[in-house]
Amino acid sequence: MPYIASIGTYLPCWGTPDARIAGDDEDAVTLAVEAGRAALEAGGSVEYVVLVGRDLPLTESSNAAVLLAGLGLDPELEVIERLGGAPATLDALGSARPRTLVIGVDLNSAGAAAALTSDHGLQVRTAARVSRSLPVRTRNASGDIHDYGDPRLLRKRGYLASLATAWVDTPAVVAGVPAQHAASLAATQTTDLPTTGASSALFALAAMAEAGLTGPLVGVEQASLSGLTVAEGTAEVRRRERPARPVLDSAQTLPGEIPISLAAYERAFEAKVRWEGGRFLDSDQVDFPPRYRVDEDGSLDTEYTFVELPRTGTVYTEVTVHVPVPGLRTPYSLVVVDLDGVGVRALVRVTGTAAGSVDIGDRGRLVLRRIAVRSGVPDYGYAFEPDSDPVDEEEAA
Amino acid sequence: MRKVAIVGAGMTPFAEHFALGIRDLLPMAFADCAASVDKGVRKSDIDAAWFGSMGTTDGFPSGILADTLGLHDVPVTRVENSCATGHDAIRNAVYGIASGACDVALVMGADKLRETASKGMLWEWESMTRDMAWDFPLGLAQAGFALHMRRYLYESPATREHMAMVAVKNHRNALNNPKACRRFELTVEEVLAADTVVTPFGVYDCAPQSDGAAALILVADDVVDRYTDRPVWIRGTGLGFDAVMHQHKRDLTSFAATRRAAKQAFGTAGLSPGDIDVAEIHDYFTGIEIISYEDLGFAERFEGFKLLEAGVTEVGGSLPVNPSGGLNTKGHPPGATGVAQCVELFEQLRGQAVNQVDGARTGLAHNVGGPTAVAAVTILEGPGG
């Protein structure tokens, strides 16, 4: 029986409190990295990663490498990309070995949550499982969604029938159904969950862990469900959830193709996605990006080692591009950031705030984002997210 | 080392030459240049040619120059050095003549920005100047220089009004220059009210996109009398560099490449900034002109704006800058720009310029660019020097 040591959650700042929207520079992988890093903040080692969702980029094998690099994990780890919603996430958790990081991710509504299993912590055990077919929502090969359009059928012959079949009397918390239905089904559903897909099961688990609730947690997707019994124990919960704000109407994306060199992409990948510089043995200086060195006597030195770069820094200079740039959402801001304590600067785009709202001297963190989609390839790198945002502070006030 | 003189200088207008290809612009600029040689020049006099072009419009640049001018018997070398391309073509020709390898050299520069659709221009030219994995996908474009300017405005007393004063001055100068692209008067208010391109640059802080070609005939002092009695001497050249990536530049309030190029050029000329009577300074963005006043030694650090406030750099001031209208009104086909700056100085130092600077004897031309990683300075001296 697995134990949960820690849970991390992430919500993009765009959209409404009920329905978050992933930023233009976010996708299922970057959302998963945010949630995963939040879960790993508490410490603990990872041996397996399971990524659950129905919105994973169709890159044919690259997602695992980006995910591991973004999480700072060993590229030798096994990553399972699992197609599914809330039941699939609970299935993955119920059968997980210790030191497994299970991440659920959704794009509609957007959010991600991750749970790290361990030998101790919050105890869960599998309680119910039913697979039934009621495909009210389907996707074709190119991802286009077809909706049958009968919510009452879904409710009655979908999850209500499945709950009856599974002999689950009254769940403590239900994930994967609209908020108003969840409240009527569950005994102790205290807060609305921000998502309804794969991540919702872990958002529910986080809420139970924080409130000290025990009992059946049921994840639903159409007419299938999976249930875990949440027992005693504690799990640390770290939330990266900033207030929601509307997507700016003024922003626009001019159509256009940004070319890529996959040779350059591959060479830069480790430093660019793991956020690492290079340092030579005899030197304190960190090169970013790492590079070969020719000494004064003409000798070549290629033996640098990768060193992690700080993920916090201060804005040295900032500009906002207003002229429409084909293939990029404009306006957008660029900053040169002084990374804390290493004498290294980075030129990056600004994320998680309106263009033009970051100033010289502002503090923030460096976060993995999808910098661009170039010739169909998601190009990942880091962006600057300011610490406190004037809009956030207004809303908090 | 032999002394090197300019005996002929000419250029096409800088404009959106949709109807003219690079094969048309090159002969036009050459003919304009040849016509300016007081005692005439024959194509057969040319011993070697250097051709500055950043792009490769219609293919292989050296071959296109040789073809269009019928110069198949002499070596033609294409030079590419980002925004310093034109000046570097001159510098290479100077080396060729000074060394004794040739007596008469043709220097040309040309580029055609408007061969590419407006919407494709950014990514096409970005790919020539940015690291493909790191900087390219960020969409830097004009932001490269803007990152400098934003920090400069933060640290210095200069303001956007001072940047606007550069545009106003250079547009006023362009009114008289038929070779300029943007020829209308502006007010500071109009510059400040224009749409923002990239903070802190508005539309008029930026140069227009233009095509153009320019040409110079360079000769050794041994043969200068055959061509003119009023040569313009090339006293100094410099080409300096800085880190290519903005995150590797330690101080964005200054262009290290310019300081290095200026040091070389003033050093070889045996001159100092106080000796300069007229200058053509890189003003692809208005603010660069202000920073460059300082990097070139015309103003103290963070005091460049004072030259504008005192009218020092207007025609009629003690150091007129960009009497041609500068890049700000002509545009910047990079291969042609530095060569065209020297066309303006050739005319200034011979007393024939449209906005003539009284008594101008020594002139300086300057470009800085690409990812602000290269700069060139060329110092010229008028007849009798």
PDB file of N, CA and C in Angstrom, chain B residues 60-126:
ATOM      1  N   PHE B  60      25.472  34.485 -55.206  1.00  0.00           N
ATOM      2  CA  PHE B  60      26.911  34.691 -55.011  1.00  0.00           C
ATOM      3  C   PHE B  60      27.363  36.147 -55.219  1.00  0.00           C
ATOM      4  N   PRO B  61      27.609  36.891 -54.128  1.00  0.00           N
ATOM      5  CA  PRO B  61      27.849  38.327 -54.258  1.00  0.00           C
ATOM      6  C   PRO B  61      29.059  38.719 -55.111  1.00  0.00           C
ATOM      7  N   SER B  62      30.224  38.114 -54.886  1.00  0.00           N
ATOM      8  CA  SER B  62      31.416  38.524 -55.649  1.00  0.00           C
ATOM      9  C   SER B  62      31.189  38.352 -57.143  1.00  0.00           C
ATOM     10  N   GLY B  63      30.575  37.233 -57.497  1.00  0.00           N
ATOM     11  CA  GLY B  63      30.323  36.955 -58.907  1.00  0.00           C
ATOM     12  C   GLY B  63      29.363  37.960 -59.516  1.00  0.00           C
ATOM     13  N   ILE B  64      28.371  38.377 -58.712  1.00  0.00           N
ATOM     14  CA  ILE B  64      27.410  39.354 -59.233  1.00  0.00           C
ATOM     15  C   ILE B  64      28.112  40.685 -59.499  1.00  0.00           C
ATOM     16  N   LEU B  65      29.025  41.091 -58.595  1.00  0.00           N
ATOM     17  CA  LEU B  65      29.749  42.341 -58.823  1.00  0.00           C
ATOM     18  C   LEU B  65      30.622  42.224 -60.075  1.00  0.00           C
ATOM     19  N   ALA B  66      31.359  41.116 -60.191  1.00  0.00           N
ATOM     20  CA  ALA B  66      32.227  40.920 -61.358  1.00  0.00           C
ATOM     21  C   ALA B  66      31.411  40.924 -62.651  1.00  0.00           C
ATOM     22  N   ASP B  67      30.262  40.251 -62.617  1.00  0.00           N
ATOM     23  CA  ASP B  67      29.393  40.192 -63.799  1.00  0.00           C
ATOM     24  C   ASP B  67      28.851  41.558 -64.184  1.00  0.00           C
ATOM     25  N   THR B  68      28.280  42.255 -63.208  1.00  0.00           N
ATOM     26  CA  THR B  68      27.555  43.485 -63.544  1.00  0.00           C
ATOM     27  C   THR B  68      28.502  44.577 -64.012  1.00  0.00           C
ATOM     28  N   LEU B  69      29.770  44.558 -63.547  1.00  0.00           N
ATOM     29  CA  LEU B  69      30.712  45.590 -63.972  1.00  0.00           C
ATOM     30  C   LEU B  69      31.708  45.063 -65.006  1.00  0.00           C
ATOM     31  N   GLY B  70      31.625  43.776 -65.328  1.00  0.00           N
ATOM     32  CA  GLY B  70      32.574  43.200 -66.286  1.00  0.00           C
ATOM     33  C   GLY B  70      33.990  43.149 -65.745  1.00  0.00           C
ATOM     34  N   LEU B  71      34.114  42.835 -64.479  1.00  0.00           N
ATOM     35  CA  LEU B  71      35.438  42.810 -63.836  1.00  0.00           C
ATOM     36  C   LEU B  71      35.888  41.365 -63.602  1.00  0.00           C
ATOM     37  N   HIS B  72      35.996  40.597 -64.659  1.00  0.00           N
ATOM     38  CA  HIS B  72      36.331  39.183 -64.479  1.00  0.00           C
ATOM     39  C   HIS B  72      37.829  38.924 -64.357  1.00  0.00           C
ATOM     40  N   ASP B  73      38.641  39.931 -64.677  1.00  0.00           N
ATOM     41  CA  ASP B  73      40.095  39.721 -64.690  1.00  0.00           C
ATOM     42  C   ASP B  73      40.775  40.097 -63.381  1.00  0.00           C
ATOM     43  N   VAL B  74      40.030  40.682 -62.442  1.00  0.00           N
ATOM     44  CA  VAL B  74      40.666  41.110 -61.187  1.00  0.00           C
ATOM     45  C   VAL B  74      40.004  40.400 -60.020  1.00  0.00           C
ATOM     46  N   PRO B  75      40.745  40.259 -58.924  1.00  0.00           N
ATOM     47  CA  PRO B  75      40.130  39.599 -57.767  1.00  0.00           C
ATOM     48  C   PRO B  75      39.008  40.440 -57.166  1.00  0.00           C
ATOM     49  N   VAL B  76      37.901  39.793 -56.895  1.00  0.00           N
ATOM     50  CA  VAL B  76      36.768  40.435 -56.214  1.00  0.00           C
ATOM     51  C   VAL B  76      36.517  39.651 -54.931  1.00  0.00           C
ATOM     52  N   THR B  77      36.484  40.352 -53.807  1.00  0.00           N
ATOM     53  CA  THR B  77      36.301  39.691 -52.519  1.00  0.00           C
ATOM     54  C   THR B  77      35.042  40.208 -51.854  1.00  0.00           C
ATOM     55  N   ARG B  78      34.171  39.291 -51.483  1.00  0.00           N
ATOM     56  CA  ARG B  78      32.983  39.706 -50.736  1.00  0.00           C
ATOM     57  C   ARG B  78      33.346  39.779 -49.251  1.00  0.00           C
ATOM     58  N   VAL B  79      32.911  40.869 -48.610  1.00  0.00           N
ATOM     59  CA  VAL B  79      33.148  41.068 -47.194  1.00  0.00           C
ATOM     60  C   VAL B  79      31.803  41.051 -46.484  1.00  0.00           C
ATOM     61  N   GLU B  80      31.731  40.318 -45.368  1.00  0.00           N
ATOM     62  CA  GLU B  80      30.503  40.327 -44.553  1.00  0.00           C
ATOM     63  C   GLU B  80      30.928  40.516 -43.114  1.00  0.00           C
ATOM     64  N   ASN B  81      30.465  41.594 -42.493  1.00  0.00           N
ATOM     65  CA  ASN B  81      30.783  41.825 -41.094  1.00  0.00           C
ATOM     66  C   ASN B  81      29.615  42.528 -40.409  1.00  0.00           C
ATOM     67  N   SER B  82      28.437  41.950 -40.605  1.00  0.00           N
ATOM     68  CA  SER B  82      27.209  42.486 -40.027  1.00  0.00           C
ATOM     69  C   SER B  82      27.072  43.969 -40.357  1.00  0.00           C
ATOM     70  N   CYS B  83      26.675  44.786 -39.404  1.00  0.00           N
ATOM     71  CA  CYS B  83      26.414  46.199 -39.703  1.00  0.00           C
ATOM     72  C   CYS B  83      27.693  46.957 -40.028  1.00  0.00           C
ATOM     73  N   ALA B  84      28.846  46.385 -39.744  1.00  0.00           N
ATOM     74  CA  ALA B  84      30.130  47.019 -40.048  1.00  0.00           C
ATOM     75  C   ALA B  84      30.654  46.589 -41.416  1.00  0.00           C
ATOM     76  N   THR B  85      29.829  45.921 -42.193  1.00  0.00           N
ATOM     77  CA  THR B  85      30.267  45.338 -43.464  1.00  0.00           C
ATOM     78  C   THR B  85      30.894  46.372 -44.397  1.00  0.00           C
ATOM     79  N   GLY B  86      30.228  47.496 -44.615  1.00  0.00           N
ATOM     80  CA  GLY B  86      30.722  48.506 -45.549  1.00  0.00           C
ATOM     81  C   GLY B  86      32.088  49.017 -45.149  1.00  0.00           C
ATOM     82  N   HIS B  87      32.228  49.371 -43.872  1.00  0.00           N
ATOM     83  CA  HIS B  87      33.517  49.866 -43.396  1.00  0.00           C
ATOM     84  C   HIS B  87      34.600  48.808 -43.503  1.00  0.00           C
ATOM     85  N   ASP B  88      34.225  47.571 -43.289  1.00  0.00           N
ATOM     86  CA  ASP B  88      35.248  46.531 -43.337  1.00  0.00           C
ATOM     87  C   ASP B  88      35.702  46.280 -44.765  1.00  0.00           C
ATOM     88  N   ALA B  89      34.814  46.492 -45.742  1.00  0.00           N
ATOM     89  CA  ALA B  89      35.236  46.391 -47.149  1.00  0.00           C
ATOM     90  C   ALA B  89      36.279  47.473 -47.428  1.00  0.00           C
ATOM     91  N   ILE B  90      36.025  48.694 -46.897  1.00  0.00           N
ATOM     92  CA  ILE B  90      36.993  49.791 -47.071  1.00  0.00           C
ATOM     93  C   ILE B  90      38.330  49.419 -46.425  1.00  0.00           C
ATOM     94  N   ARG B  91      38.255  48.917 -45.199  1.00  0.00           N
ATOM     95  CA  ARG B  91      39.470  48.585 -44.455  1.00  0.00           C
ATOM     96  C   ARG B  91      40.309  47.540 -45.211  1.00  0.00           C
ATOM     97  N   ASN B  92      39.643  46.552 -45.787  1.00  0.00           N
ATOM     98  CA  ASN B  92      40.372  45.538 -46.547  1.00  0.00           C
ATOM     99  C   ASN B  92      41.040  46.120 -47.790  1.00  0.00           C
ATOM    100  N   ALA B  93      40.359  47.036 -48.457  1.00  0.00           N
ATOM    101  CA  ALA B  93      40.945  47.673 -49.642  1.00  0.00           C
ATOM    102  C   ALA B  93      42.134  48.541 -49.237  1.00  0.00           C
ATOM    103  N   VAL B  94      42.001  49.220 -48.090  1.00  0.00           N
ATOM    104  CA  VAL B  94      43.120  50.034 -47.591  1.00  0.00           C
ATOM    105  C   VAL B  94      44.345  49.152 -47.375  1.00  0.00           C
ATOM    106  N   TYR B  95      44.136  47.984 -46.762  1.00  0.00           N
ATOM    107  CA  TYR B  95      45.255  47.072 -46.529  1.00  0.00           C
ATOM    108  C   TYR B  95      45.883  46.646 -47.864  1.00  0.00           C
ATOM    109  N   GLY B  96      45.018  46.374 -48.849  1.00  0.00           N
ATOM    110  CA  GLY B  96      45.516  45.922 -50.150  1.00  0.00           C
ATOM    111  C   GLY B  96      46.397  46.973 -50.817  1.00  0.00           C
ATOM    112  N   ILE B  97      45.960  48.230 -50.740  1.00  0.00           N
ATOM    113  CA  ILE B  97      46.731  49.303 -51.383  1.00  0.00           C
ATOM    114  C   ILE B  97      47.971  49.657 -50.550  1.00  0.00           C
ATOM    115  N   ALA B  98      47.772  49.782 -49.250  1.00  0.00           N
ATOM    116  CA  ALA B  98      48.874  50.176 -48.374  1.00  0.00           C
ATOM    117  C   ALA B  98      50.027  49.184 -48.467  1.00  0.00           C
ATOM    118  N   SER B  99      49.698  47.922 -48.664  1.00  0.00           N
ATOM    119  CA  SER B  99      50.733  46.884 -48.715  1.00  0.00           C
ATOM    120  C   SER B  99      51.489  46.892 -50.034  1.00  0.00           C
ATOM    121  N   GLY B 100      50.950  47.580 -51.028  1.00  0.00           N
ATOM    122  CA  GLY B 100      51.579  47.582 -52.345  1.00  0.00           C
ATOM    123  C   GLY B 100      51.039  46.524 -53.285  1.00  0.00           C
ATOM    124  N   ALA B 101      50.066  45.753 -52.839  1.00  0.00           N
ATOM    125  CA  ALA B 101      49.510  44.682 -53.680  1.00  0.00           C
ATOM    126  C   ALA B 101      48.726  45.245 -54.860  1.00  0.00           C
ATOM    127  N   CYS B 102      48.125  46.432 -54.681  1.00  0.00           N
ATOM    128  CA  CYS B 102      47.395  47.050 -55.791  1.00  0.00           C
ATOM    129  C   CYS B 102      47.457  48.572 -55.649  1.00  0.00           C
ATOM    130  N   ASP B 103      47.216  49.260 -56.755  1.00  0.00           N
ATOM    131  CA  ASP B 103      47.248  50.732 -56.754  1.00  0.00           C
ATOM    132  C   ASP B 103      45.847  51.339 -56.728  1.00  0.00           C
ATOM    133  N   VAL B 104      44.932  50.698 -57.433  1.00  0.00           N
ATOM    134  CA  VAL B 104      43.569  51.230 -57.556  1.00  0.00           C
ATOM    135  C   VAL B 104      42.588  50.134 -57.134  1.00  0.00           C
ATOM    136  N   ALA B 105      41.765  50.455 -56.169  1.00  0.00           N
ATOM    137  CA  ALA B 105      40.801  49.461 -55.682  1.00  0.00           C
ATOM    138  C   ALA B 105      39.397  50.033 -55.717  1.00  0.00           C
ATOM    139  N   LEU B 106      38.475  49.168 -56.079  1.00  0.00           N
ATOM    140  CA  LEU B 106      37.060  49.535 -56.028  1.00  0.00           C
ATOM    141  C   LEU B 106      36.473  48.964 -54.742  1.00  0.00           C
ATOM    142  N   VAL B 107      35.767  49.822 -54.000  1.00  0.00           N
ATOM    143  CA  VAL B 107      35.025  49.349 -52.828  1.00  0.00           C
ATOM    144  C   VAL B 107      33.554  49.579 -53.102  1.00  0.00           C
ATOM    145  N   MET B 108      32.767  48.531 -52.987  1.00  0.00           N
ATOM    146  CA  MET B 108      31.320  48.694 -53.136  1.00  0.00           C
ATOM    147  C   MET B 108      30.610  48.046 -51.956  1.00  0.00           C
ATOM    148  N   GLY B 109      29.434  48.555 -51.691  1.00  0.00           N
ATOM    149  CA  GLY B 109      28.590  47.939 -50.682  1.00  0.00           C
ATOM    150  C   GLY B 109      27.160  47.989 -51.167  1.00  0.00           C
ATOM    151  N   ALA B 110      26.419  46.928 -50.953  1.00  0.00           N
ATOM    152  CA  ALA B 110      25.018  46.928 -51.385  1.00  0.00           C
ATOM    153  C   ALA B 110      24.238  45.875 -50.608  1.00  0.00           C
ATOM    154  N   ASP B 111      22.996  46.177 -50.326  1.00  0.00           N
ATOM    155  CA  ASP B 111      22.079  45.180 -49.790  1.00  0.00           C
ATOM    156  C   ASP B 111      20.666  45.529 -50.199  1.00  0.00           C
ATOM    157  N   LYS B 112      19.848  44.492 -50.282  1.00  0.00           N
ATOM    158  CA  LYS B 112      18.446  44.675 -50.637  1.00  0.00           C
ATOM    159  C   LYS B 112      17.584  44.057 -49.555  1.00  0.00           C
ATOM    160  N   LEU B 113      17.120  44.884 -48.614  1.00  0.00           N
ATOM    161  CA  LEU B 113      16.239  44.381 -47.555  1.00  0.00           C
ATOM    162  C   LEU B 113      14.850  44.075 -48.095  1.00  0.00           C
ATOM    163  N   ARG B 114      14.425  44.854 -49.101  1.00  0.00           N
ATOM    164  CA  ARG B 114      13.040  44.753 -49.544  1.00  0.00           C
ATOM    165  C   ARG B 114      12.827  43.659 -50.584  1.00  0.00           C
ATOM    166  N   GLU B 115      13.781  42.752 -50.719  1.00  0.00           N
ATOM    167  CA  GLU B 115      13.558  41.568 -51.546  1.00  0.00           C
ATOM    168  C   GLU B 115      12.703  40.550 -50.802  1.00  0.00           C
ATOM    169  N   THR B 116      12.675  40.666 -49.462  1.00  0.00           N
ATOM    170  CA  THR B 116      11.916  39.731 -48.630  1.00  0.00           C
ATOM    171  C   THR B 116      10.586  40.371 -48.264  1.00  0.00           C
ATOM    172  N   ALA B 117       9.544  39.562 -48.207  1.00  0.00           N
ATOM    173  CA  ALA B 117       8.253  40.077 -47.749  1.00  0.00           C
ATOM    174  C   ALA B 117       8.410  40.641 -46.343  1.00  0.00           C
ATOM    175  N   SER B 118       7.691  41.720 -46.061  1.00  0.00           N
ATOM    176  CA  SER B 118       7.791  42.362 -44.744  1.00  0.00           C
ATOM    177  C   SER B 118       7.653  41.331 -43.626  1.00  0.00           C
ATOM    178  N   LYS B 119       6.686  40.430 -43.779  1.00  0.00           N
ATOM    179  CA  LYS B 119       6.414  39.506 -42.677  1.00  0.00           C
ATOM    180  C   LYS B 119       7.511  38.455 -42.516  1.00  0.00           C
ATOM    181  N   GLY B 120       8.289  38.233 -43.558  1.00  0.00           N
ATOM    182  CA  GLY B 120       9.357  37.243 -43.457  1.00  0.00           C
ATOM    183  C   GLY B 120      10.705  37.833 -43.101  1.00  0.00           C
ATOM    184  N   MET B 121      10.768  39.189 -43.129  1.00  0.00           N
ATOM    185  CA  MET B 121      12.059  39.868 -42.951  1.00  0.00           C
ATOM    186  C   MET B 121      12.691  39.572 -41.606  1.00  0.00           C
ATOM    187  N   LEU B 122      11.867  39.632 -40.555  1.00  0.00           N
ATOM    188  CA  LEU B 122      12.426  39.533 -39.209  1.00  0.00           C
ATOM    189  C   LEU B 122      13.179  38.229 -39.010  1.00  0.00           C
ATOM    190  N   TRP B 123      12.509  37.116 -39.279  1.00  0.00           N
ATOM    191  CA  TRP B 123      13.156  35.835 -39.000  1.00  0.00           C
ATOM    192  C   TRP B 123      14.305  35.563 -39.949  1.00  0.00           C
ATOM    193  N   GLU B 124      14.193  36.060 -41.199  1.00  0.00           N
ATOM    194  CA  GLU B 124      15.280  35.841 -42.153  1.00  0.00           C
ATOM    195  C   GLU B 124      16.550  36.555 -41.695  1.00  0.00           C
ATOM    196  N   TRP B 125      16.438  37.828 -41.278  1.00  0.00           N
ATOM    197  CA  TRP B 125      17.639  38.576 -40.878  1.00  0.00           C
ATOM    198  C   TRP B 125      18.074  38.186 -39.476  1.00  0.00           C
ATOM    199  N   GLU B 126      17.136  37.781 -38.627  1.00  0.00           N
ATOM    200  CA  GLU B 126      17.518  37.302 -37.293  1.00  0.00           C
ATOM    201  C   GLU B 126      18.449  36.098 -37.397  1.00  0.00           C
TER     202      GLU B 126
END
